[in-house]
CSV table of C-alpha atoms in Angstrom, one decimal:
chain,number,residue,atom,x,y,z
A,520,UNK,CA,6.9,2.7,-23.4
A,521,UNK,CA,6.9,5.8,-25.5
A,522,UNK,CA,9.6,7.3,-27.8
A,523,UNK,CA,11.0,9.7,-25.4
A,524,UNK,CA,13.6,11.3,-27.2
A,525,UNK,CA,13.1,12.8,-30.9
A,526,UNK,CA,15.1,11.0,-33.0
A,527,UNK,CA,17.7,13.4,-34.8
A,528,UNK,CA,20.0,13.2,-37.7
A,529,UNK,CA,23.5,11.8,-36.9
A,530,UNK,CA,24.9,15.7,-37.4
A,531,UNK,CA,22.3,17.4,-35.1
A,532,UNK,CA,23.0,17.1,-31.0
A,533,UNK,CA,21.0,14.6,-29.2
A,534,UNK,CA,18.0,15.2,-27.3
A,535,UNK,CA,18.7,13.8,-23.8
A,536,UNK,CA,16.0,12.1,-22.6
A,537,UNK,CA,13.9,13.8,-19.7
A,538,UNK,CA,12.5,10.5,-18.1
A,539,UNK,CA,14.2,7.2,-18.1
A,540,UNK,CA,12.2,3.9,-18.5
A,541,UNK,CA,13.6,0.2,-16.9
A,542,UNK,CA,11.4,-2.6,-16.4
A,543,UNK,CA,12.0,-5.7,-14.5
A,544,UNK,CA,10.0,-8.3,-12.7
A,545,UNK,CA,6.5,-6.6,-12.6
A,546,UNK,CA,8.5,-3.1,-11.6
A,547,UNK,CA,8.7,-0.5,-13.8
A,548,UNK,CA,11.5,2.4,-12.6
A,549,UNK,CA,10.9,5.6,-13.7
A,550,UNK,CA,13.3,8.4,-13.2
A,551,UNK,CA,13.4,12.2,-13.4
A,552,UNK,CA,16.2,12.6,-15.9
A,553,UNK,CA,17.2,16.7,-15.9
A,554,UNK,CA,19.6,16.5,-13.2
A,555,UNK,CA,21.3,19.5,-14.3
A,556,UNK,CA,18.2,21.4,-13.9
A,557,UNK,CA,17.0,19.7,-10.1
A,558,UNK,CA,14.6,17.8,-12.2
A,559,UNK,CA,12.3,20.9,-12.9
A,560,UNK,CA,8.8,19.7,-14.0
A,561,UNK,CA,9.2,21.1,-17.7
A,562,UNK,CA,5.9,21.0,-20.0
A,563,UNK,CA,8.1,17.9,-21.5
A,564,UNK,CA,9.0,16.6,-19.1
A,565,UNK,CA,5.6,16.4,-17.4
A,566,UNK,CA,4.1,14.9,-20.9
A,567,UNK,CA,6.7,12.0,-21.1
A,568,UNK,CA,5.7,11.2,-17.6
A,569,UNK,CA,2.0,11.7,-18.4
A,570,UNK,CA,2.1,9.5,-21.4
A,571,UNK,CA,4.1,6.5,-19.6
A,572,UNK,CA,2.0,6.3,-17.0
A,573,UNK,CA,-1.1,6.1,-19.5
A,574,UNK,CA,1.0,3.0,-21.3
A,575,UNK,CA,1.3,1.5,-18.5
A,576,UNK,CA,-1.9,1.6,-16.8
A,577,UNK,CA,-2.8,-1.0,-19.8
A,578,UNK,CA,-0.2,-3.2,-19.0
A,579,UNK,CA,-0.7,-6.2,-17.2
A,580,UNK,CA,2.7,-7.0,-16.8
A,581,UNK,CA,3.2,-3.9,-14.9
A,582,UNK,CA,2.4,-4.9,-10.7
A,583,UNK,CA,4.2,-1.3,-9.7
A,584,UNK,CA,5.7,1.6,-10.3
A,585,UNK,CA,8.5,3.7,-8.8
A,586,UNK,CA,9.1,7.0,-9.5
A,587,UNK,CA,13.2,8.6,-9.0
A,588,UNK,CA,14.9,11.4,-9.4
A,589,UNK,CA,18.4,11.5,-11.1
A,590,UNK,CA,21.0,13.4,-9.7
A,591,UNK,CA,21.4,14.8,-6.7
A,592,UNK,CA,17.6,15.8,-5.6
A,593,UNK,CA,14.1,14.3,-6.4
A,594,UNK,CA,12.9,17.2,-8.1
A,595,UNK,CA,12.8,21.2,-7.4
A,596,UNK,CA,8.8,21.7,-8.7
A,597,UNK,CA,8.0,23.6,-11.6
A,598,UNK,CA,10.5,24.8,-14.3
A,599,UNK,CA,10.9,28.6,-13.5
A,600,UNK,CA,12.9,29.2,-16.3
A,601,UNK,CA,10.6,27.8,-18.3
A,602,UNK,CA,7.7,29.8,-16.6
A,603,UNK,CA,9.7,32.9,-17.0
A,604,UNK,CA,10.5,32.5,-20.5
A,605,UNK,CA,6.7,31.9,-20.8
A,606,UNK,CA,4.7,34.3,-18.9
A,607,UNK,CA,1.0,35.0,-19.1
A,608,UNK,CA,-2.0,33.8,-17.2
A,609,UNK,CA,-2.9,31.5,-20.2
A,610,UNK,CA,0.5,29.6,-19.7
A,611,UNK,CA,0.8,29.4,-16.9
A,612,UNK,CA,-2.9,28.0,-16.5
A,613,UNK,CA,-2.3,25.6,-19.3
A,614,UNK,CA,1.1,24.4,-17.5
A,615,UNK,CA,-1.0,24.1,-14.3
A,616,UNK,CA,-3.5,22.2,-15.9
A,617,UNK,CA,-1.0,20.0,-17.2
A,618,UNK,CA,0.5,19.0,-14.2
A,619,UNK,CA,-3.4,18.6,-12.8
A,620,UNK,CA,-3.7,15.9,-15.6
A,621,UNK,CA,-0.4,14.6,-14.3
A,622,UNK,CA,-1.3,14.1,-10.7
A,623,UNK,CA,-4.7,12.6,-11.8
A,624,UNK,CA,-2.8,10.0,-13.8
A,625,UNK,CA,-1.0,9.2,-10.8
A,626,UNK,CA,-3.9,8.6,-8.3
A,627,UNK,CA,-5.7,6.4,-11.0
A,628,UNK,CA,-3.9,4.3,-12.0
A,629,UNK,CA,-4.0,0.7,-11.4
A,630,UNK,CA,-0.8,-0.1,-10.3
A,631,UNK,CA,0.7,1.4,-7.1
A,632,UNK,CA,3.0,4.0,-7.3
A,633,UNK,CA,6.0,4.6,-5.1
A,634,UNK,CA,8.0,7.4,-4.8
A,635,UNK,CA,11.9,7.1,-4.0
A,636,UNK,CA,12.6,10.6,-2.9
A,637,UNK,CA,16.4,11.9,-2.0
A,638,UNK,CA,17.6,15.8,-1.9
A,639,UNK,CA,14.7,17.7,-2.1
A,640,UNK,CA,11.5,17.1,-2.7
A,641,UNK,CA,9.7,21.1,-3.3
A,642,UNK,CA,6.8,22.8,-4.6
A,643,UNK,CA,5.7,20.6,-7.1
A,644,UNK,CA,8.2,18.1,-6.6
A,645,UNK,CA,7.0,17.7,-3.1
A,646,UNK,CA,3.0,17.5,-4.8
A,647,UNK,CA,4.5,15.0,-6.5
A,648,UNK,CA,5.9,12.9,-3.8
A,649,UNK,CA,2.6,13.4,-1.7
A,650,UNK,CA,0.7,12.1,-4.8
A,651,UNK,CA,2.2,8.6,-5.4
A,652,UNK,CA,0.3,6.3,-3.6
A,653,UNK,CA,3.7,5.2,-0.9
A,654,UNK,CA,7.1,6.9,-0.2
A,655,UNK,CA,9.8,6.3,0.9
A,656,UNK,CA,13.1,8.8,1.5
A,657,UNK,CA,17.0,8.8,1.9
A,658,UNK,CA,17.6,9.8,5.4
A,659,UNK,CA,18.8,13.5,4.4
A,660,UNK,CA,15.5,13.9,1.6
A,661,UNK,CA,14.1,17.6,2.9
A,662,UNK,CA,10.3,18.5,1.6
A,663,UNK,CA,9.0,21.8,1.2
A,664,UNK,CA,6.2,24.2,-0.1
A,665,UNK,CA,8.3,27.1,-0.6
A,666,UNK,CA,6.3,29.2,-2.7
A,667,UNK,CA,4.8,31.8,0.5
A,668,UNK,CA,8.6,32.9,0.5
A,669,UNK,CA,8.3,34.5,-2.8
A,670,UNK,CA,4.6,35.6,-2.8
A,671,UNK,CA,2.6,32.7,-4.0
A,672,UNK,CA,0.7,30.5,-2.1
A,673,UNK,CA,1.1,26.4,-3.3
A,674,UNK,CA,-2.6,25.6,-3.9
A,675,UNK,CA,-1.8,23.2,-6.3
A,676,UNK,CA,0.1,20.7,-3.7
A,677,UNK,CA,-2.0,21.6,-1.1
A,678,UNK,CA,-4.9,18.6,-2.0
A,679,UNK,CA,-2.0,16.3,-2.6
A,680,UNK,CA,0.0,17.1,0.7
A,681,UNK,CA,-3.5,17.5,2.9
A,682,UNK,CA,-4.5,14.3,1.5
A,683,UNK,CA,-0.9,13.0,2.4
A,684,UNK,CA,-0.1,14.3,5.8
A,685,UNK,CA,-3.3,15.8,7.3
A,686,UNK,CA,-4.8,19.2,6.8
A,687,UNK,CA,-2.9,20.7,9.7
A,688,UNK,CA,0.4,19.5,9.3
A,689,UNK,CA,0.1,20.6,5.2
A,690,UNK,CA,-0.9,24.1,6.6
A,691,UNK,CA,1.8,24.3,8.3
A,692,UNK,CA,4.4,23.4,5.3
A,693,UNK,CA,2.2,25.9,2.9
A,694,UNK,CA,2.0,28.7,5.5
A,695,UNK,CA,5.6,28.9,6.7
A,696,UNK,CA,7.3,27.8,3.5
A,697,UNK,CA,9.9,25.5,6.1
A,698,UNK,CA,11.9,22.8,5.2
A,699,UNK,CA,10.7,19.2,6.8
A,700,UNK,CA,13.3,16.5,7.2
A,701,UNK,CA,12.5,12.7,6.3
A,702,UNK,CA,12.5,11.9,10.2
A,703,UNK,CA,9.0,14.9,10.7
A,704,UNK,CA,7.4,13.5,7.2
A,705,UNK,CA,7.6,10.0,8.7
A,706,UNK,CA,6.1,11.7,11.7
A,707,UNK,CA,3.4,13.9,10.2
C-alpha cells in the first residue's frame, strides 16, 4: 500500500490521512477518511485512492475489495471548496479527468469491488457507488445526482449510474436532482 500521509517533522501538525488501508483474509477495506468534510472527493484524496487500487490490482493476495466511508455519510462528490478555491475550465477539466482515471481503475480491476454505502451517497459519491462492481447500503443510505439543482447537469455519473440502474431510472435521478432511498435503488 502506498505512503498515504507525508511524513512531517515531530514539531509540524500531522497530515491526517485521507484513505485508510486494512487488509485481512484476501479483503482489503478501504475507507474514505475526511469525515469532517462528508468525504469530498479532493484531488488527494482521489490520487491515494487511484494509487491503492493500482497496488493492488498486482496483488494476488488481494480476492476483494471494499470501499467505506468514515463518518457519518459515504461521500458528498466532489470537493467544492476545493473547486471554488480553484476555478477555471483547465481545473476543473483536469480534476474531472482525474476522477475519469479513478472510475476506470475501479471497473478494471481484477478484483471485485464492493461498495459499503451509509448517509449519502451524491454526485460523485453516488458515481462512485454505481462504479464498484456490487453494493450494498445501511437501510437509511439516500443516493442522489443533485447537481440540476444548482445548474449543472451530472454527465460524469451519468455512464456509471445508466450502466448501474438502467438508462431510464438514471434519467430520472439526473433530471430531477431527488433523493432515492436504499429500498428504490434495490428496486431500480
Amino acid at each position: 500500500m502506498p505512503e498515504l500521509a507525508s511524513p512531517t517533522p515531530a514539531a509540524a501538525p500531522v497530515t491526517p490521512l485521507v484513505l485508510r488501508a486494512d487488509a485481512e483474509d484476501g479483503v482489503t477495506s478501504l475507507t474514505l477518511n475526511r469525515p469532517d468534510a462528508r468525504n469530498a472527493l479532493s484531488s488527494g484524496l482521489m490520487a491515494a485512492l487511484h494509487e491503492t487500487l493500482e497496488e493492488i490490482a498486482d496483488d494476488r493476495r488481494v480476492r476483494v475489495v471494499v470501499l467505506s466511508g468514515a463518518g457519518k455519510v459515504f461521500s458528498s462528490g466532489h470537493d467544492l471548496k476545493e473547486m471554488r478555491a480553484n476555478p477555471g475550465r483547465q481545473n476543473y477539466e483536469k480534476l474531472f479527468r482525474q476522477c475519469s482515471r479513478l472510475m476506470l481503475a475501479i471497473t478494471r480491476l481484477p478484483q471485485p469491488v464492493i461498495a459499503k454505502a451509509h448517509g449519502i451517497a451524491t454526485a460523485a459519491g453516488c458515481q462512485l457507488v454505481a462504479t464498484c462492481d456490487l453494493a450494498v447500503a445501511a437501510d437509511d443510505t439516500r443516493f442522489a445526482t443533485p447537481g440540476v439543482n444548482i445548474g449543472l447537469f451530472c454527465s460524469t455519473p451519468m455512464v456509471a449510474l445508466s450502466r448501474a440502474v438502467g438508462r431510464k431510472a438514471a434519467m430520472e435521478m439526473l433530471l430531477t436532482g431527488d433523493m432515492i432511498d436504499a429500498e428504490r435503488a434495490v428496486e431500480i
